[in-house]
Tab-separated table of C-alpha atoms in Angstrom:
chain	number	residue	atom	x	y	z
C	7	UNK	CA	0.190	18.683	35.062
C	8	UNK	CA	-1.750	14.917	34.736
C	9	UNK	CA	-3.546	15.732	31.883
C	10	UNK	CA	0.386	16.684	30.107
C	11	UNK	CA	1.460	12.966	29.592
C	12	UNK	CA	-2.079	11.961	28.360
C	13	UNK	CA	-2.713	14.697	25.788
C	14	UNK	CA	1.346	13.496	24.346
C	15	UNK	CA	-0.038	10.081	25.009
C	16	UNK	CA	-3.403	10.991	22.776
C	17	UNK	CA	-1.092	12.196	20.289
C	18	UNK	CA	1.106	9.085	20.147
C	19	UNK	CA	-2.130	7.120	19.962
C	20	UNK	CA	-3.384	9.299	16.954
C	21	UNK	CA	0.153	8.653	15.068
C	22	UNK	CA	-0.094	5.262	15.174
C	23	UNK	CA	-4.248	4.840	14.345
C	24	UNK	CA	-3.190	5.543	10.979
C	25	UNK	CA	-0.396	2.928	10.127
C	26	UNK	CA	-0.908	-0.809	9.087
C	27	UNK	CA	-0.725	-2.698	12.705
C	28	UNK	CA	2.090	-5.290	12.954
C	29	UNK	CA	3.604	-7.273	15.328
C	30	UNK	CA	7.446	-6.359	16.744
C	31	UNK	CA	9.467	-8.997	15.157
C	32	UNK	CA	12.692	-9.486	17.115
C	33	UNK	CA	15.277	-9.304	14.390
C	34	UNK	CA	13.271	-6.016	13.309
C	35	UNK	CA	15.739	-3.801	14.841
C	36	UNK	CA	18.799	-4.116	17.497
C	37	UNK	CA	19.207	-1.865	20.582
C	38	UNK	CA	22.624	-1.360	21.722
C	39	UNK	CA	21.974	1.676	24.176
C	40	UNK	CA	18.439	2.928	25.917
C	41	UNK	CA	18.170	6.038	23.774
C	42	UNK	CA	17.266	3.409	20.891
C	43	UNK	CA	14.242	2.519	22.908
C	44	UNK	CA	13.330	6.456	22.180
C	45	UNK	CA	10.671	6.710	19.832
C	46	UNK	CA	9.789	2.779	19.315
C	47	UNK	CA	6.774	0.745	19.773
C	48	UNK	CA	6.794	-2.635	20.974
C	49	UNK	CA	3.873	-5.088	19.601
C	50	UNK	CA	4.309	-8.211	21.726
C	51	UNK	CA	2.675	-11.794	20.307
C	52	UNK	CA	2.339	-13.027	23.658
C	53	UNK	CA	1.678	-12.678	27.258
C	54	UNK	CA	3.442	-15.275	30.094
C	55	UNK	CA	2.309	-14.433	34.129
C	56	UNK	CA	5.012	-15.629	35.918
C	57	UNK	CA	2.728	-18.873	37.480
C	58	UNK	CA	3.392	-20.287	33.415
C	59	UNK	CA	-0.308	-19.336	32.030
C	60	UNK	CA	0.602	-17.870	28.485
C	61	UNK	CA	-2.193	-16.462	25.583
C	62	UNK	CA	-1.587	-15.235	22.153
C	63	UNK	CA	-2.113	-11.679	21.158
C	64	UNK	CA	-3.196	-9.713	18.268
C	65	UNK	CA	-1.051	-7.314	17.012
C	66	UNK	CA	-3.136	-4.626	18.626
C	67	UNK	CA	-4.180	-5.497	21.613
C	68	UNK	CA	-1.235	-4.742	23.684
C	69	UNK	CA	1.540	-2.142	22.845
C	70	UNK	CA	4.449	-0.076	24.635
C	71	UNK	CA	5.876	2.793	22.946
C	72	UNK	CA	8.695	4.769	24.688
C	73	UNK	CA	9.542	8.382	24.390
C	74	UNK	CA	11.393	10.988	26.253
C	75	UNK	CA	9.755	10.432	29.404
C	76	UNK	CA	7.080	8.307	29.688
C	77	UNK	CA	6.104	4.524	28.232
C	78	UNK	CA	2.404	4.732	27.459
C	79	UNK	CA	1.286	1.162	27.668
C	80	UNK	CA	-2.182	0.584	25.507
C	81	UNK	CA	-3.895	-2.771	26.608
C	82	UNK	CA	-6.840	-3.786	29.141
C	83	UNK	CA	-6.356	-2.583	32.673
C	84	UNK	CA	-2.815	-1.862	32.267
C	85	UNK	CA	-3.241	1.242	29.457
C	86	UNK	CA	-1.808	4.199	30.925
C	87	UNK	CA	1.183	6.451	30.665
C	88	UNK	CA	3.877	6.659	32.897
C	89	UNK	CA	6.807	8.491	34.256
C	90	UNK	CA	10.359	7.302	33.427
C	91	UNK	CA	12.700	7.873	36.167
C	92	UNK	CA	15.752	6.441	35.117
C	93	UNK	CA	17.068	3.802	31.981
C	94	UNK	CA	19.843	1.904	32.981
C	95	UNK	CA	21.537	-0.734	31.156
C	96	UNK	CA	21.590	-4.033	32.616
C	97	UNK	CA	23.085	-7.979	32.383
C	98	UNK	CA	20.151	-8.763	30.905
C	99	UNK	CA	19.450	-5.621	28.685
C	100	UNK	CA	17.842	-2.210	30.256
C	101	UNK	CA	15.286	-1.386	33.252
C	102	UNK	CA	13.120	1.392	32.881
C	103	UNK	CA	11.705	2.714	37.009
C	104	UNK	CA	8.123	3.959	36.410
C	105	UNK	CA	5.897	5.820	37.961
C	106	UNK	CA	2.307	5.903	37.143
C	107	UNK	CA	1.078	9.839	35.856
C	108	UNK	CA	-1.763	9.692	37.368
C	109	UNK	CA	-1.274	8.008	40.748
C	110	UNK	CA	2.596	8.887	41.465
C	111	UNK	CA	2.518	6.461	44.439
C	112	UNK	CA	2.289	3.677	41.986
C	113	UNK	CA	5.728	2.598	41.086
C	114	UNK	CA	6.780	0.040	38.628
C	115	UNK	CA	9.653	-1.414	36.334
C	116	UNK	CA	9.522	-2.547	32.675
C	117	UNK	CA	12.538	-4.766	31.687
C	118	UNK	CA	14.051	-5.306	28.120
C	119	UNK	CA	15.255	-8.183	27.368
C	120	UNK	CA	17.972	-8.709	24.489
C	121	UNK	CA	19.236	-11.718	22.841
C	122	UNK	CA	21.828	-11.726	20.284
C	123	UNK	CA	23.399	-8.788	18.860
C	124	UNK	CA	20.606	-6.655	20.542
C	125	UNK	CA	17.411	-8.006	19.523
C	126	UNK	CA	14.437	-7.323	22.391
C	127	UNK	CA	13.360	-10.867	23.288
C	128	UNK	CA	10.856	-10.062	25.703
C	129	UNK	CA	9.199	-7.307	27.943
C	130	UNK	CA	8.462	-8.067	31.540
C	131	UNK	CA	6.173	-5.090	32.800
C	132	UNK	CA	5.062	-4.774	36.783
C	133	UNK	CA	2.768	-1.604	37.295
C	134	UNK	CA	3.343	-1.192	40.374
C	135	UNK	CA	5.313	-2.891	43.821
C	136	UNK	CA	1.488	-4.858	44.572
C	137	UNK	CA	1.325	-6.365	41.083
C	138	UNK	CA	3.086	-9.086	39.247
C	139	UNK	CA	5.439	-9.085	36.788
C	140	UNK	CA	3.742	-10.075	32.957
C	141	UNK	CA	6.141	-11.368	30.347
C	142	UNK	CA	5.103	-10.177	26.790
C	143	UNK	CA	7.049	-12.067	24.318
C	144	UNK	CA	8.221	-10.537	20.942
C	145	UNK	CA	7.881	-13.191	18.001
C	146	UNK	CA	10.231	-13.701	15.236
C	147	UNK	CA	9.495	-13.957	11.681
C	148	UNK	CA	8.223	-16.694	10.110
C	149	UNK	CA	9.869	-18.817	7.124
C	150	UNK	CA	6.972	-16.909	4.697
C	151	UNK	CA	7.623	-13.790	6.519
C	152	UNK	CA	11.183	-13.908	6.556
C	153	UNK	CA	11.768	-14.681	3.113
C	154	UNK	CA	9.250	-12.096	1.776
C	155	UNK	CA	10.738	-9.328	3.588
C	156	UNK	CA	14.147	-10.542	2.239
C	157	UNK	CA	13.136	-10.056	-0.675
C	158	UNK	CA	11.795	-6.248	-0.807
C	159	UNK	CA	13.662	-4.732	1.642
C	160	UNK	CA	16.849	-3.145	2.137
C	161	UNK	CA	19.177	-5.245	4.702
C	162	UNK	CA	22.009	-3.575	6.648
C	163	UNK	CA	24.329	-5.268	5.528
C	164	UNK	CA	23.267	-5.913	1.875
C	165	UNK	CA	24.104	-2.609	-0.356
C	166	UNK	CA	27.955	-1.871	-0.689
C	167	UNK	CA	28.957	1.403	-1.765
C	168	UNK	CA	32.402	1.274	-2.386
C	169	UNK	CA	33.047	5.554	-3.122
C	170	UNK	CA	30.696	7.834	-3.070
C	171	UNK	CA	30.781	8.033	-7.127
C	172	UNK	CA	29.299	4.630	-7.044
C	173	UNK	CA	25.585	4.962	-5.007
C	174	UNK	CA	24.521	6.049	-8.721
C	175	UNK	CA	22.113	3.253	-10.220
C	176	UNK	CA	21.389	2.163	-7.010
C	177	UNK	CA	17.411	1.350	-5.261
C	178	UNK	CA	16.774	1.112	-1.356
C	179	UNK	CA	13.890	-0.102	0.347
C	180	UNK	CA	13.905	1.146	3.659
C	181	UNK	CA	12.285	-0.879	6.573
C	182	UNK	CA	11.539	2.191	9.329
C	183	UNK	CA	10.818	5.468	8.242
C	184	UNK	CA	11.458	7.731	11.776
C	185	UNK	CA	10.567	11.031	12.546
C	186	UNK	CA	13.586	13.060	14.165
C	187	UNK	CA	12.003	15.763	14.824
C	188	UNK	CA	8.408	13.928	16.158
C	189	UNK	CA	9.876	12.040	19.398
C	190	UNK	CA	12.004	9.091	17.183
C	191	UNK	CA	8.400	7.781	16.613
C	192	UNK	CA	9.019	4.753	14.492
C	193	UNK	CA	6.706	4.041	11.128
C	194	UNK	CA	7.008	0.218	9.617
C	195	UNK	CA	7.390	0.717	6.136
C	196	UNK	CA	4.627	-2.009	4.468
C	197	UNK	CA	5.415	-3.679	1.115
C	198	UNK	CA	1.947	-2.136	0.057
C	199	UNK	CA	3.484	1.434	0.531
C	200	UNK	CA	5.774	0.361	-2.009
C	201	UNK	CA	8.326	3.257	-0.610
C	202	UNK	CA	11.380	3.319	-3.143
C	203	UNK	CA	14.792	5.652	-2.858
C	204	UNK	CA	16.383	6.314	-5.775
C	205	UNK	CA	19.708	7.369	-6.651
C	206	UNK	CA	19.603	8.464	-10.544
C	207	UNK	CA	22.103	9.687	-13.440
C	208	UNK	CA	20.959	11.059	-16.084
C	209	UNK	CA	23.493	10.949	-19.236
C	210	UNK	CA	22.972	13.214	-22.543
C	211	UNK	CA	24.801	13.050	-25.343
C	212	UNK	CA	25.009	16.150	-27.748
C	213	UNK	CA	26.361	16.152	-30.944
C	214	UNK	CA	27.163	19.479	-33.085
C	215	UNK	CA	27.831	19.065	-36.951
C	216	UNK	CA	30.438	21.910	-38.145
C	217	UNK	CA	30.816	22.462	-41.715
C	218	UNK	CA	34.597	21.674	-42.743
C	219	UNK	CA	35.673	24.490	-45.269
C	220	UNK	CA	38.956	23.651	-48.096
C	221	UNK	CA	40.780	25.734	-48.925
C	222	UNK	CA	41.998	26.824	-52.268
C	223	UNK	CA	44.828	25.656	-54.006
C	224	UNK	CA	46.499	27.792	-56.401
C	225	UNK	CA	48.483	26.311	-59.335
C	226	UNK	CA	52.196	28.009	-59.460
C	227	UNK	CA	54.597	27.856	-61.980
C	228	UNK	CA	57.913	27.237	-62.430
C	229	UNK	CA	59.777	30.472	-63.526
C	230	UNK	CA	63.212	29.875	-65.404
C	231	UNK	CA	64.816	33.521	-64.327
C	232	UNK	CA	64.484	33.101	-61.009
C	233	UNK	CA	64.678	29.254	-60.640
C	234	UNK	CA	61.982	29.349	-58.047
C	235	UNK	CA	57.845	28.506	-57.850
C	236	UNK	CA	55.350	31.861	-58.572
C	237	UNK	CA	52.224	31.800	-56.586
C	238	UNK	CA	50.629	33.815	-59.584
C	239	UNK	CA	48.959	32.276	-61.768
C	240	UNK	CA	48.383	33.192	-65.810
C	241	UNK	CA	45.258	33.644	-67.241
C	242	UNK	CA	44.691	30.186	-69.021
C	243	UNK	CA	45.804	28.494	-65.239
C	244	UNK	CA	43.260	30.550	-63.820
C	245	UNK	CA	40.672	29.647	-66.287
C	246	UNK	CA	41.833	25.554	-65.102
C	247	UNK	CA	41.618	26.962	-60.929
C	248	UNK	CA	38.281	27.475	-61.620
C	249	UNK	CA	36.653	24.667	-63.663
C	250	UNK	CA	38.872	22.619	-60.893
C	251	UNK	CA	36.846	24.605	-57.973
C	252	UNK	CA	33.717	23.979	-59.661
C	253	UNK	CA	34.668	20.075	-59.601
C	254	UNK	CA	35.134	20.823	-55.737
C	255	UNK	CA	31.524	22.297	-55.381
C	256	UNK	CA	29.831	19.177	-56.329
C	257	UNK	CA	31.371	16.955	-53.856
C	258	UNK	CA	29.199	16.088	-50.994
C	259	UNK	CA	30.075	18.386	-47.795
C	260	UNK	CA	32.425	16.920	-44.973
C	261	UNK	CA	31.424	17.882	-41.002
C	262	UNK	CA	33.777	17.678	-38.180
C	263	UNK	CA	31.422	15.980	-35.186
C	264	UNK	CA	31.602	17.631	-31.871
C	265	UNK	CA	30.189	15.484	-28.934
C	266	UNK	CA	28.978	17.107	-25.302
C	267	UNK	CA	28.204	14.827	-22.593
C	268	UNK	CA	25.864	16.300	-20.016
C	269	UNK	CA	25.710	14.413	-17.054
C	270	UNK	CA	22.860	14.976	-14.072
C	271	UNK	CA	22.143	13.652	-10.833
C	272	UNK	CA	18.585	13.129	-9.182
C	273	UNK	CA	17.634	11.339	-6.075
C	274	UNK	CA	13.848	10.356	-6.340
C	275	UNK	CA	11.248	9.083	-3.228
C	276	UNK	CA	8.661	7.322	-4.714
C	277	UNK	CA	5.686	5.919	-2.420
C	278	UNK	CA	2.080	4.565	-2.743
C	279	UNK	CA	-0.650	6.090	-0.843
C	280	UNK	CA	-3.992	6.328	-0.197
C	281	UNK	CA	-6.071	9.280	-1.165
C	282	UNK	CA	-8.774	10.597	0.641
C	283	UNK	CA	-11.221	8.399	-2.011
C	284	UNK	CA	-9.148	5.213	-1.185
C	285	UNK	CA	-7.461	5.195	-3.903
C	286	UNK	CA	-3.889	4.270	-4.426
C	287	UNK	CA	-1.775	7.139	-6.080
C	288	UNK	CA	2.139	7.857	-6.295
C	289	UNK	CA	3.113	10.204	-5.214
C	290	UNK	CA	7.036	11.579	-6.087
C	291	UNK	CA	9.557	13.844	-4.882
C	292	UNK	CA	12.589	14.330	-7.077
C	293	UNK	CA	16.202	15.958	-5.608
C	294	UNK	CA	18.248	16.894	-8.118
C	295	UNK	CA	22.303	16.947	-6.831
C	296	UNK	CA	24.289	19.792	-7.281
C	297	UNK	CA	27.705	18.035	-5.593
C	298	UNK	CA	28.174	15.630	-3.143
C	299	UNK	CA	31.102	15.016	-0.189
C	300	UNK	CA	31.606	11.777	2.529
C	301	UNK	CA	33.089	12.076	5.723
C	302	UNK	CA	34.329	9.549	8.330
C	303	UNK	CA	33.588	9.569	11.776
C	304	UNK	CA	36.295	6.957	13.054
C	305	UNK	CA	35.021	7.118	16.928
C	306	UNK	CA	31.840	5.326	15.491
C	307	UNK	CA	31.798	1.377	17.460
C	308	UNK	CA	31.791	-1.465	14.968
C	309	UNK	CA	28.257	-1.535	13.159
C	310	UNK	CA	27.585	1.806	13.663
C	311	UNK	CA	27.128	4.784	11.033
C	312	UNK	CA	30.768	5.146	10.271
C	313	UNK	CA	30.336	7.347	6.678
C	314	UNK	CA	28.046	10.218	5.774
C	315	UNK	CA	27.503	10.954	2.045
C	316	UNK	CA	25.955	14.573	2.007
C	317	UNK	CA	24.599	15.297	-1.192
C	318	UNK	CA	23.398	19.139	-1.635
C	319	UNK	CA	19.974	19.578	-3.476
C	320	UNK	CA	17.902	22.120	-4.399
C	321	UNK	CA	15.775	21.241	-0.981
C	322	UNK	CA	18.923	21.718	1.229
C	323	UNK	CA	21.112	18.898	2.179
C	324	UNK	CA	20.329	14.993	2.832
C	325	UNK	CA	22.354	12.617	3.639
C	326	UNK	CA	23.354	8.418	3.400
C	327	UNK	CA	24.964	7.142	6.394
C	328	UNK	CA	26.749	3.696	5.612
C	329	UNK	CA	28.584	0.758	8.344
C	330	UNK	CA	32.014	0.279	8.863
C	331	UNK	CA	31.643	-1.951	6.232
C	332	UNK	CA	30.373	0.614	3.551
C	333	UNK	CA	27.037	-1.306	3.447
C	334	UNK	CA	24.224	1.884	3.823
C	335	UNK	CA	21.813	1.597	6.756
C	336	UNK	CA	20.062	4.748	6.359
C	337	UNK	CA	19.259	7.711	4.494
C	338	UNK	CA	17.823	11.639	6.236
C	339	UNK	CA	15.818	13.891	4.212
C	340	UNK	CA	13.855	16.654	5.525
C	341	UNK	CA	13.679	15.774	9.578
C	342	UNK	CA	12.856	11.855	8.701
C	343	UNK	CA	15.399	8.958	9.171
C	344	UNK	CA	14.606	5.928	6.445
C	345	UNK	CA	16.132	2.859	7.964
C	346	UNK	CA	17.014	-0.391	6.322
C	347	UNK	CA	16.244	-3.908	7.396
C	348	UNK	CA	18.095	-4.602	10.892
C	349	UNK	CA	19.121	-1.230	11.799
């Protein structure tokens, strides 16, 4: 049963050798209950000991990514995975109770600590009841940082949708891209991967030209007998009729204009990749929308996913969750959750 958490642990390894390595900023996402913890990876900047001796990190040396049940810790003598026992929310944030996988009579504690509206702040990790508590710190963004980011991706609380009819026209840039049905395991997005959501209409206009026929007039006459107008004609007014229709011939044609307006719906993913030359190509995937339909869900706490626009495609159904405030914070297609800025 040891090797269990270490082959999951390989595998969590393997998921994230293949992503650009950053550092866990603090505003980068908030936690409001331990099942947000599922599925993250925390990239501390630096590590306190508890007599005030502090170094700086690299944003690889020393991670801690939590999932069901275990934290696998990656860094020097402390990389191992181990055994959640319980999460339980705290003054101070949450305490996870480990126990070491391979050696169960090594228990330990990792506490998360929040600032603000549920940022993580710091990590304080103890392996086990003989060791001493370390304090990684999580930094925050600098000005360069901060404002770049601002700039290219998506913030919570940035894109209002006010109906559903209105998302068309609009671009995200998610921040996360999580996979629901891999563990939660969170992906940064880079810049470089240039990831793009798009919500298109496409508008055609057709116009049809129909012919307008005249019709014939026919000269009458005014007959004295009867006191009245006869639609018959005599020869010599027939003979005018026709020089008078040949008139008509030589006039240019008139059309009556008939306009269609088709109207169609596409959501697009666009994304840069690398190839397996290391090259960069796009690659696309294109929805297009047969209907969409919102729904409330009014139990939802302030912040939260409060709206669901569920848009059905030719791929099955995906879906844009927006806040209380109508501002969208994240879109599901196909088993992936793409989360905006401050989720």
């Amino acid at each position: 049963m040891k090797l269990i958490p270490l082959f999951f642990g390989m595998l969590f390894s393997l998921y994230l050798s293949g992503q650009e390595v950053n550092f866990s900023y603090l505003s980068d996402k908030h936690f409001y209950d331990p099942t947000d913890l599922v599925g993250y990876v925390f990239r501390p900047s630096v590590l306190e000991t508890t007599d005030g001796d502090s170094q700086e990190l690299e944003p690889d040396e020393y991670s801690f990514g939590v999932s069901g049940s275990y934290l696998y810790v990656k860094g020097g003598d402390l990389t191992a995975a181990y055994n959640i026992g319980t999460i339980n929310p705290t003054k101070y944030g949450f305490k996870l109770s480990l126990m070491n996988a391979r050696d169960v009579l090594k228990a330990g504690h990792l506490k998360v600590i929040l600032t603000g509206p549920g940022f993580v702040d710091a990590l304080v990790f103890k392996a086990s009841k003989d060791d001493e508590e370390l304090i990684f710190m999580l930094p925050e963004k600098s000005d360069d940082v901060y404002q770049s980011d601002k700039a290219y991706y998506t913030d919570k609380w940035e894109s209002f949708v006010e109906h559903p009819d209105s998302i068309w026209g609009t671009n995200i840039h998610p921040y996360f891209e999580v996979g629901i049905e891999n563990g939660n395991k969170h992906n940064r997005i880079g810049q470089s991967d240039s990831l793009t959501i798009s919500f298109i209409e496409e508008i055609k206009i057709i116009e049809k030209k129909k012919k307008i026929r005249k019709k014939k007039k026919k000269k009458k006459e005014f007959n004295i007998e009867t006191g009245d107008l006869d639609d018959e004609a005599t020869d010599d007014q027939e003979t005018t009729d026709e020089k008078e229709t040949d008139q008509e011939n030589t006039e240019e044609p008139q059309y009556k204009i008939k306009t269609k307006i088709i109207k169609s719906y596409y959501i697009i993913l666009k994304r840069n990749i690398q190839n397996e030359m290391g090259q960069n190509e796009i690659i696309e995937k294109k929805l297009k929308v047969k209907k969409w339909k919102e729904r409330e869900d009014k139990t939802v706490k302030k912040g939260g996913d409060r709206f669901q626009i569920a848009f059905s495609t030719q791929k099955g159904e995906v879906f844009l969750y927006l806040t209380d405030k109508r501002k969208i914070s994240a879109f599901e297609m196909n088993g992936t959750m793409y989360l905006m800025d401050g989720y």
